[in-house]
Coordinates of C-alpha atoms and ligand atoms in Angstrom, one line a residue:
M20 CA 82.2 -72.4 18.2
S21 CA 82.1 -71.6 14.5
R22 CA 81.1 -74.4 12.1
R23 CA 83.8 -77.0 11.4
S24 CA 84.9 -77.3 7.7
W25 CA 84.0 -80.4 5.7
A26 CA 85.9 -81.9 2.8
E27 CA 85.1 -84.1 -0.2
P28 CA 84.7 -87.8 1.0
F29 CA 87.2 -89.1 -1.5
K30 CA 90.8 -88.6 -2.6
I31 CA 92.0 -88.2 -6.1
K32 CA 93.8 -91.1 -7.8
M33 CA 93.9 -90.0 -11.4
V34 CA 94.0 -86.4 -12.8
E35 CA 92.9 -84.9 -16.1
P36 CA 94.7 -81.6 -16.8
L37 CA 92.6 -78.5 -17.4
R38 CA 93.5 -76.1 -20.2
M39 CA 93.2 -72.4 -19.8
T40 CA 92.6 -70.1 -22.8
S41 CA 93.2 -66.5 -23.6
P42 CA 90.3 -64.0 -24.0
Q43 CA 91.1 -63.9 -27.8
E44 CA 91.0 -67.7 -28.1
R45 CA 87.6 -67.7 -26.3
E46 CA 86.2 -65.0 -28.6
R47 CA 87.1 -67.1 -31.6
A48 CA 85.9 -70.3 -30.1
I49 CA 82.5 -69.0 -29.1
A50 CA 82.0 -67.3 -32.5
D51 CA 82.9 -70.6 -34.2
A52 CA 80.4 -72.3 -32.0
G53 CA 77.6 -70.0 -33.1
Y54 CA 77.3 -68.6 -29.6
N55 CA 76.0 -71.9 -28.4
T56 CA 77.9 -73.5 -25.5
F57 CA 76.8 -77.0 -26.8
L58 CA 78.8 -76.4 -29.9
L59 CA 82.1 -75.6 -28.2
R60 CA 84.9 -78.1 -28.2
S61 CA 85.6 -79.3 -24.7
R62 CA 89.3 -78.5 -25.1
D63 CA 88.3 -74.8 -25.2
V64 CA 86.5 -75.1 -21.9
Y65 CA 88.2 -74.4 -18.5
I66 CA 85.5 -75.5 -15.9
D67 CA 82.7 -77.5 -17.6
L68 CA 79.4 -76.9 -15.9
L69 CA 77.3 -77.6 -19.0
T70 CA 75.7 -80.6 -17.4
D71 CA 75.9 -83.2 -14.7
S72 CA 74.9 -85.8 -17.3
G73 CA 77.5 -88.5 -17.9
T74 CA 80.2 -86.2 -16.6
S75 CA 80.7 -87.8 -13.2
A76 CA 84.0 -89.4 -12.1
M77 CA 83.7 -93.1 -11.6
S78 CA 85.2 -94.7 -8.4
D79 CA 88.0 -97.2 -8.3
R80 CA 85.3 -99.9 -7.6
Q81 CA 83.3 -98.9 -10.7
W82 CA 86.5 -99.1 -12.8
A83 CA 87.2 -102.5 -11.3
G84 CA 83.7 -103.5 -12.3
M85 CA 84.4 -102.4 -15.9
M86 CA 87.0 -105.3 -16.0
L87 CA 84.3 -107.7 -15.1
G88 CA 82.2 -106.9 -18.2
D89 CA 80.6 -110.1 -19.6
E90 CA 80.2 -109.1 -23.2
A91 CA 77.9 -111.9 -24.2
Y92 CA 75.3 -110.8 -26.7
A93 CA 72.6 -112.4 -24.6
G94 CA 72.2 -113.0 -20.9
S95 CA 75.2 -111.1 -19.7
E96 CA 76.0 -111.6 -16.0
N97 CA 76.2 -107.9 -15.6
F98 CA 72.6 -107.5 -16.6
Y99 CA 71.5 -109.9 -13.8
H100 CA 73.6 -108.0 -11.3
L101 CA 72.1 -104.7 -12.4
E102 CA 68.6 -106.2 -12.3
E103 CA 69.2 -107.3 -8.7
V104 CA 70.5 -103.9 -7.7
V105 CA 67.7 -102.0 -9.3
R106 CA 65.2 -104.3 -7.5
R107 CA 67.0 -103.7 -4.2
Y108 CA 67.2 -99.9 -4.4
Y109 CA 64.4 -98.8 -6.7
G110 CA 62.1 -101.8 -6.0
Y111 CA 60.7 -102.3 -9.5
E112 CA 60.3 -105.9 -10.7
H113 CA 61.2 -105.6 -14.4
L114 CA 64.3 -103.9 -15.8
I115 CA 64.8 -102.9 -19.4
P116 CA 68.2 -101.3 -19.9
T117 CA 68.6 -98.5 -22.5
H118 CA 71.5 -96.5 -23.8
Q119 CA 70.4 -93.5 -21.8
G120 CA 67.3 -91.8 -20.3
R121 CA 65.7 -90.7 -23.5
G122 CA 65.9 -94.3 -24.8
A123 CA 63.6 -95.3 -21.9
E124 CA 61.4 -92.2 -22.5
H125 CA 61.0 -93.2 -26.1
L126 CA 59.9 -96.7 -25.2
L127 CA 57.5 -95.6 -22.5
S128 CA 56.0 -92.9 -24.8
I129 CA 55.3 -95.2 -27.7
L130 CA 54.0 -97.9 -25.5
C131 CA 51.6 -95.8 -23.4
I132 CA 50.6 -92.7 -25.4
Q133 CA 47.9 -92.8 -28.2
P134 CA 47.6 -89.8 -30.5
G135 CA 45.5 -87.1 -28.8
D136 CA 46.2 -88.3 -25.3
T137 CA 47.1 -85.9 -22.5
V138 CA 50.4 -86.5 -20.7
L139 CA 50.8 -84.8 -17.3
G140 CA 54.0 -83.7 -15.7
N141 CA 55.4 -81.6 -12.9
M142 CA 57.1 -79.1 -15.3
Y143 CA 58.4 -80.3 -18.6
F144 CA 61.8 -81.8 -19.3
T145 CA 63.1 -81.2 -22.8
T146 CA 63.7 -84.8 -24.1
T147 CA 60.7 -86.2 -22.1
K148 CA 58.3 -83.8 -23.6
A149 CA 59.8 -84.2 -27.1
H150 CA 59.1 -88.0 -27.0
Q151 CA 55.6 -87.5 -25.6
E152 CA 54.8 -85.1 -28.4
L153 CA 56.4 -87.3 -31.1
A154 CA 54.1 -90.1 -29.9
G155 CA 51.1 -87.8 -30.4
G156 CA 50.6 -86.7 -26.8
R157 CA 49.8 -83.2 -25.5
F158 CA 51.8 -82.2 -22.5
V159 CA 49.9 -80.5 -19.5
D160 CA 51.9 -79.0 -16.7
V161 CA 50.6 -79.7 -13.2
V162 CA 53.5 -78.4 -11.1
C163 CA 52.8 -76.0 -8.2
D164 CA 53.0 -72.3 -8.9
A165 CA 56.0 -71.9 -6.5
A166 CA 58.1 -73.8 -9.1
H167 CA 57.8 -70.8 -11.4
D168 CA 59.0 -68.3 -8.9
P169 CA 62.7 -68.2 -8.4
D170 CA 62.4 -66.3 -5.1
D171 CA 59.8 -68.5 -3.4
L172 CA 61.6 -70.3 -0.6
S173 CA 59.2 -73.2 -0.2
P174 CA 61.2 -76.4 0.5
F175 CA 59.4 -78.6 -2.1
K176 CA 58.9 -76.5 -5.2
G177 CA 58.8 -79.7 -7.4
N178 CA 55.4 -80.6 -5.8
V179 CA 52.4 -81.3 -8.0
D180 CA 49.5 -78.8 -7.5
L181 CA 46.7 -81.2 -6.5
A182 CA 43.9 -78.9 -7.7
K183 CA 45.6 -78.6 -11.1
L184 CA 46.0 -82.4 -11.2
E185 CA 42.4 -83.0 -10.3
R186 CA 41.3 -80.6 -13.0
A187 CA 43.5 -82.3 -15.6
L188 CA 42.2 -85.8 -14.6
T189 CA 38.6 -84.7 -14.9
A190 CA 38.9 -82.5 -18.0
G191 CA 37.7 -85.3 -20.3
G192 CA 39.8 -87.0 -22.9
R193 CA 42.3 -89.8 -22.2
V194 CA 45.2 -89.2 -19.8
A195 CA 48.0 -91.5 -20.7
Y196 CA 50.0 -91.1 -17.5
L197 CA 51.6 -88.7 -15.1
C198 CA 55.3 -88.4 -15.5
L199 CA 56.5 -87.4 -12.1
Q200 CA 60.0 -85.9 -12.2
M201 CA 62.2 -86.0 -9.1
N202 CA 64.2 -82.9 -8.3
V203 CA 62.6 -81.0 -11.1
N204 CA 65.4 -80.0 -13.4
M205 CA 63.9 -76.9 -15.2
A206 CA 62.6 -75.5 -11.9
G207 CA 66.2 -75.4 -10.6
G208 CA 66.6 -78.9 -9.2
Q209 CA 63.6 -78.6 -6.8
P210 CA 62.4 -81.7 -4.9
V211 CA 59.0 -83.3 -4.4
S212 CA 57.9 -84.1 -0.9
L213 CA 56.9 -87.6 0.1
S214 CA 53.5 -86.4 1.4
N215 CA 52.8 -84.8 -2.0
L216 CA 53.8 -88.0 -3.8
R217 CA 51.5 -90.0 -1.6
Q218 CA 48.6 -87.8 -2.4
V219 CA 49.4 -87.6 -6.1
S220 CA 49.7 -91.4 -6.3
D221 CA 46.4 -91.8 -4.5
L222 CA 44.6 -89.4 -6.7
C223 CA 45.9 -90.9 -9.9
R224 CA 45.1 -94.4 -8.8
R225 CA 41.5 -93.4 -8.1
H226 CA 41.3 -92.1 -11.7
G227 CA 43.0 -95.2 -13.0
V228 CA 45.9 -93.1 -14.4
P229 CA 49.4 -94.6 -13.9
V230 CA 52.3 -92.6 -12.4
Y231 CA 55.7 -93.1 -13.9
L232 CA 58.6 -91.6 -12.1
D233 CA 61.4 -89.8 -13.9
A234 CA 63.9 -91.2 -11.4
T235 CA 66.9 -89.5 -12.9
R236 CA 67.5 -87.5 -9.8
A237 CA 65.4 -89.5 -7.3
V238 CA 68.4 -90.1 -4.9
E239 CA 69.0 -86.4 -4.6
N240 CA 65.3 -85.9 -4.1
A241 CA 65.4 -88.5 -1.3
Y242 CA 68.2 -86.6 0.4
F243 CA 66.1 -83.4 0.4
I244 CA 63.2 -85.4 1.9
K245 CA 65.4 -86.6 4.7
L246 CA 66.7 -83.1 5.3
R247 CA 63.6 -81.1 5.0
E248 CA 60.4 -83.2 5.5
P249 CA 59.1 -83.5 9.0
G250 CA 59.4 -87.1 10.3
Q251 CA 61.9 -88.2 7.7
A252 CA 65.2 -87.3 9.4
D253 CA 65.9 -90.7 10.9
R254 CA 65.2 -92.7 7.8
T255 CA 68.0 -93.9 5.4
I256 CA 68.3 -92.7 1.8
P257 CA 67.6 -96.3 0.5
E258 CA 64.4 -96.5 2.7
I259 CA 63.1 -93.2 1.3
L260 CA 64.1 -94.0 -2.2
L261 CA 62.2 -97.3 -2.0
E262 CA 59.1 -95.6 -0.7
I263 CA 59.2 -93.0 -3.5
C264 CA 59.3 -95.8 -6.1
S265 CA 56.7 -97.9 -4.3
L266 CA 54.2 -95.1 -4.9
T267 CA 54.5 -95.3 -8.6
D268 CA 54.1 -97.8 -11.4
G269 CA 57.5 -97.7 -12.9
C270 CA 60.3 -95.3 -13.9
T271 CA 62.5 -94.0 -16.6
N272 CA 66.0 -93.2 -15.5
S273 CA 69.0 -91.5 -17.0
A274 CA 71.8 -93.3 -15.1
K275 CA 74.2 -90.6 -16.3
K276 CA 73.2 -88.5 -13.3
D277 CA 72.5 -90.1 -9.8
C278 CA 73.8 -93.5 -10.8
L279 CA 77.3 -92.2 -11.5
V280 CA 78.0 -93.6 -14.9
N281 CA 79.1 -91.9 -18.2
I282 CA 76.5 -93.7 -20.2
G283 CA 73.3 -95.7 -19.5
G284 CA 69.7 -95.6 -18.5
F285 CA 66.8 -97.8 -17.9
L286 CA 63.0 -98.4 -17.9
A287 CA 61.8 -100.3 -14.9
V288 CA 58.2 -101.3 -14.4
N289 CA 56.0 -103.6 -12.2
D290 CA 53.4 -104.6 -14.8
P291 CA 54.6 -107.8 -16.4
D292 CA 52.5 -107.2 -19.5
L293 CA 54.0 -103.7 -20.1
A294 CA 57.5 -105.1 -19.4
E295 CA 57.0 -107.8 -22.0
R296 CA 55.9 -105.2 -24.6
A297 CA 58.9 -103.0 -23.7
R298 CA 61.3 -106.0 -24.0
N299 CA 59.9 -106.6 -27.4
L300 CA 60.3 -103.0 -28.5
V301 CA 63.7 -102.5 -27.0
V302 CA 65.2 -104.9 -29.6
V303 CA 63.9 -102.6 -32.4
Y304 CA 65.5 -99.4 -31.0
E305 CA 68.3 -100.1 -28.5
G306 CA 69.4 -103.8 -28.5
L307 CA 68.5 -107.1 -26.9
H308 CA 66.6 -106.7 -23.6
T309 CA 69.6 -107.9 -21.6
Y310 CA 71.8 -105.1 -22.8
G311 CA 69.6 -102.3 -24.3
G312 CA 72.4 -100.5 -26.1
L313 CA 75.0 -100.9 -23.3
A314 CA 78.2 -102.9 -23.1
G315 CA 78.2 -105.5 -20.2
R316 CA 80.9 -103.4 -18.5
D317 CA 78.6 -100.3 -18.6
M318 CA 75.9 -102.3 -16.8
E319 CA 78.4 -103.4 -14.2
A320 CA 79.6 -99.8 -13.6
M321 CA 76.0 -98.8 -13.2
A322 CA 75.2 -101.5 -10.7
V323 CA 78.2 -100.4 -8.5
G324 CA 77.3 -96.7 -9.1
I325 CA 73.8 -97.2 -7.8
E326 CA 75.1 -98.7 -4.6
E327 CA 77.5 -95.8 -4.1
S328 CA 74.9 -93.2 -5.0
V329 CA 72.7 -93.9 -2.0
Q330 CA 75.5 -93.7 0.5
F331 CA 74.9 -90.8 2.9
D332 CA 78.4 -89.3 2.8
H333 CA 78.4 -89.3 -1.0
I334 CA 75.0 -87.6 -1.4
R335 CA 75.6 -85.1 1.4
A336 CA 78.9 -84.0 -0.2
R337 CA 77.3 -83.8 -3.7
V338 CA 74.4 -81.7 -2.7
G339 CA 76.6 -79.8 -0.2
Q340 CA 79.0 -78.7 -3.0
V341 CA 76.1 -77.3 -5.1
E342 CA 74.9 -75.5 -2.0
Y343 CA 78.4 -74.1 -1.3
L344 CA 78.5 -72.4 -4.7
G345 CA 74.9 -71.2 -4.4
E346 CA 75.4 -69.7 -1.0
K347 CA 78.5 -67.8 -2.3
L348 CA 76.4 -66.3 -5.1
V349 CA 73.5 -65.5 -2.8
N350 CA 75.8 -63.8 -0.3
A351 CA 77.2 -61.7 -3.2
G352 CA 73.7 -60.6 -4.2
V353 CA 73.6 -62.5 -7.5
P354 CA 70.0 -63.4 -8.3
V355 CA 69.7 -67.2 -8.3
V356 CA 66.9 -69.7 -8.0
R357 CA 66.3 -70.5 -4.3
P358 CA 66.3 -72.7 -2.4
I359 CA 69.5 -73.9 -4.1
G360 CA 68.7 -77.1 -6.0
G361 CA 70.3 -80.5 -6.0
H362 CA 72.4 -80.6 -9.2
G363 CA 73.2 -77.1 -10.0
V364 CA 72.9 -73.4 -9.3
F365 CA 70.5 -71.6 -11.6
L366 CA 71.2 -68.0 -12.4
N367 CA 68.2 -65.7 -12.9
A368 CA 69.3 -64.3 -16.2
A369 CA 66.2 -62.1 -16.6
K370 CA 67.1 -60.3 -13.4
I371 CA 70.9 -60.2 -14.1
L372 CA 70.4 -58.8 -17.6
P373 CA 67.2 -56.7 -17.3
H374 CA 68.1 -54.6 -20.3
I375 CA 67.9 -57.6 -22.7
P376 CA 64.4 -58.3 -23.9
R377 CA 63.1 -61.9 -23.7
D378 CA 63.1 -62.2 -27.5
Q379 CA 66.8 -61.6 -27.5
F380 CA 67.3 -64.5 -25.1
P381 CA 69.1 -63.1 -22.0
A382 CA 70.0 -66.5 -20.7
Q383 CA 71.7 -67.5 -23.9
A384 CA 73.5 -64.1 -23.8
L385 CA 74.6 -64.8 -20.2
T386 CA 76.1 -68.2 -21.1
V387 CA 78.2 -66.5 -23.7
A388 CA 79.3 -63.7 -21.4
L389 CA 80.4 -66.3 -18.7
Y390 CA 82.4 -68.3 -21.2
L391 CA 84.1 -65.1 -22.5
E392 CA 84.9 -64.0 -19.0
S393 CA 86.6 -67.2 -17.7
G394 CA 86.1 -70.2 -20.0
I395 CA 83.4 -71.6 -17.8
R396 CA 80.7 -73.5 -19.8
S397 CA 77.1 -73.3 -18.6
M398 CA 73.7 -74.1 -20.2
E399 CA 70.7 -72.0 -21.2
R400 CA 67.5 -73.0 -19.5
G401 CA 65.0 -70.5 -20.7
A402 CA 63.1 -69.6 -23.9
V403 CA 65.6 -71.3 -26.2
S404 CA 65.2 -74.6 -24.3
A405 CA 61.4 -74.2 -24.2
G406 CA 61.2 -74.1 -28.0
R407 CA 58.1 -73.3 -30.0
D408 CA 54.4 -74.0 -29.4
P409 CA 53.6 -77.0 -31.5
D410 CA 50.2 -75.4 -32.5
T411 CA 51.1 -71.8 -33.2
G412 CA 54.8 -72.1 -34.0
E413 CA 55.5 -69.1 -31.7
N414 CA 58.4 -69.0 -29.3
I415 CA 57.4 -70.1 -25.8
F416 CA 58.6 -67.7 -23.1
P417 CA 58.5 -69.7 -19.8
S418 CA 58.3 -67.9 -16.5
L419 CA 62.0 -68.9 -15.8
E420 CA 64.8 -67.5 -17.9
L421 CA 67.8 -69.3 -16.3
V422 CA 71.4 -70.2 -16.8
R423 CA 72.4 -73.5 -15.2
L424 CA 75.8 -74.0 -13.6
T425 CA 75.6 -77.8 -13.3
I426 CA 78.0 -79.6 -11.1
P427 CA 79.3 -82.9 -12.2
R428 CA 79.6 -85.4 -9.4
R429 CA 83.0 -86.0 -7.7
V430 CA 84.9 -84.0 -10.4
Y431 CA 85.6 -80.5 -9.2
T432 CA 86.9 -79.3 -5.9
Q433 CA 85.8 -76.4 -3.6
A434 CA 88.5 -74.2 -5.3
H435 CA 86.8 -74.7 -8.7
M436 CA 83.6 -73.5 -7.0
D437 CA 85.4 -70.4 -5.7
V438 CA 86.7 -69.6 -9.2
T439 CA 83.3 -70.1 -10.7
A440 CA 81.6 -67.8 -8.1
E441 CA 84.1 -65.0 -8.7
S442 CA 83.6 -65.2 -12.5
V443 CA 79.8 -65.1 -12.2
M444 CA 80.1 -62.1 -9.8
E445 CA 82.3 -60.3 -12.3
V446 CA 79.8 -60.8 -15.2
A447 CA 76.8 -59.9 -13.0
A448 CA 78.5 -56.7 -11.9
H449 CA 78.7 -55.4 -15.5
P450 CA 75.5 -56.3 -17.2
R451 CA 75.7 -53.6 -19.8
R452 CA 78.7 -55.3 -21.4
V453 CA 76.3 -58.1 -22.4
T454 CA 74.2 -57.9 -25.6
G455 CA 71.3 -60.0 -26.7
M456 CA 71.3 -62.9 -29.2
R457 CA 69.3 -63.7 -32.3
F458 CA 68.9 -67.0 -34.1
V459 CA 71.0 -67.6 -37.2
S460 CA 69.8 -71.2 -37.6
E461 CA 67.3 -73.2 -35.6
P462 CA 66.7 -77.0 -35.9
K463 CA 63.2 -78.4 -35.5
H464 CA 63.7 -80.7 -32.5
L465 CA 65.3 -79.7 -29.2
R466 CA 66.7 -76.6 -30.7
F467 CA 68.9 -75.6 -27.8
F468 CA 71.4 -78.3 -28.6
Q469 CA 72.3 -77.2 -32.1
S470 CA 71.0 -73.7 -32.8
R471 CA 73.4 -71.1 -34.0
F472 CA 73.2 -67.4 -32.8
A473 CA 74.7 -64.0 -33.5
P474 CA 74.9 -61.1 -31.1
V475 CA 72.3 -58.4 -31.7
S476 CA 74.4 -55.4 -32.7
A477 CA 74.3 -52.4 -30.4
D478 CA 72.5 -50.1 -32.8
V479 CA 69.7 -52.6 -33.5
E480 CA 69.3 -52.7 -29.7
A481 CA 69.3 -48.9 -29.3
A482 CA 66.7 -48.2 -32.0
P483 CA 63.6 -49.5 -30.3
R484 CA 64.6 -47.9 -27.0
A485 CA 65.0 -44.5 -28.7
R486 CA 61.5 -44.9 -30.2
K487 CA 60.1 -45.8 -26.8
S488 CA 61.5 -42.8 -25.1
L489 CA 60.2 -40.5 -27.9
A490 CA 56.7 -42.0 -27.5
A491 CA 56.9 -41.4 -23.7
G492 CA 57.8 -37.8 -24.4
V493 CA 61.2 -37.8 -22.7
Ligands
F0G701 N1 65.0 -86.6 -17.4 C1 65.7 -85.6 -16.8 C2 65.1 -85.0 -15.6 C3 66.9 -85.2 -17.3 O1 67.6 -84.3 -16.6 C4 67.5 -85.8 -18.4 C5 68.7 -85.4 -19.0 C6 66.7 -86.8 -19.1 C7 65.5 -87.2 -18.5 C8 67.2 -87.5 -20.3 O2 68.2 -88.3 -20.1 O3 70.2 -87.3 -21.3 O4 70.2 -89.7 -20.4 O5 68.8 -89.1 -22.4 N2 69.3 -84.3 -18.7 C9 70.5 -83.8 -19.1 C10 70.8 -82.5 -18.5 C11 70.7 -83.8 -20.6 O6 71.8 -81.8 -18.9 O7 70.0 -82.0 -17.7 P1 69.4 -88.6 -21.1

């Protein structure tokens, strides 16, 4: 018998109309946005796959929770509820709420990094690395080599390479901590296995180096562990999540992802002394330690969101929807990062647009082409995101030059995934219609958010090629 269909485990109670645009409107909109999808107005976007951050649909129960907001400046009931839920599912003793993930990253970085320290990570994340560097740290990547290969089918491409870790721990100089990211974002949403985490935790402990989890997508990572790791199939998502966290000293978390809220984040740690120092600093940057930049109602929505996030039906449908889109593209021969990750499908722009040189940013060009084709908004995850080397000032060209189609949780249906797949196939079938991009303006920090670009004109592109053919004697 053929496989039975499955459907989203919710029904729709409130709708938000989508607006379609004409090709002429899109041409104007993307030019006005400096060919950067971050600078588009959302009213000009049809299907918004820029990010899964803060873009989820809240449930009726979360909305009901919003009405229970205790907006006391100090000691809000919602804080104590959230603290209890974080203890129950993540297992950390001390909770310091922040306005979003980078608020927690900021606190952890300034509390734990001294200028000149090394900070280890399993592939970088943009905001995390920015805060580590602003605090004077030097980032060293210890992710396994498979993470850099979009065609490697290993099930846990987010794993730490233990030999690289050992080398980094014994290289001399102070190591502030290892920031261990779950479902590694820039690698394409690739998980870390429990057995790797156990070894990593053990090795770091032996060297006296703390491990802080970037728990932003830890629930999705727990789901992959249940699915793929031998011996884990019969455990529940909460059981696996608790074990993940128990192997670390604390976490930063952007609750805008797994935790199903539109705003919020937290730092959670076990060390009472570190917690006390974090509580003291949070009042400088975010707000009092019982709200950290959030309204009481935001903390309530987060507490309810965490409980919903670990339900098996939810997480299976969430990751399943991403896989559905990914499989469609794989079957159509579009090069994407495989295995398909937890939060999005990552297009291999370098392979889709081989005629565009890396210094003309093929992934940036692909986001523009996709938008022009159908009004779908995606995000560059390649050299523009990687930024410049802090020492040399040169562009960093990472191994992966990707475009991310990020799926918000509980927002789009299977039909939206079908439309998206068709649009990507159309663009990928006509690569020569796409031209490279050059910077027009480039801010200093996290340049991908606010840079402006212009298309490289066809004759500029043709000139070096003509010279090359002459040199080759053809
Ligand atoms: N860590 C990871 C792994 C993230 O993906 C993000 C955000 C953060 C930390 C920072 O959290 O945005 O709440 O301050 N990622 C978003 C994205 C921006 O689109 O992937 P934040």
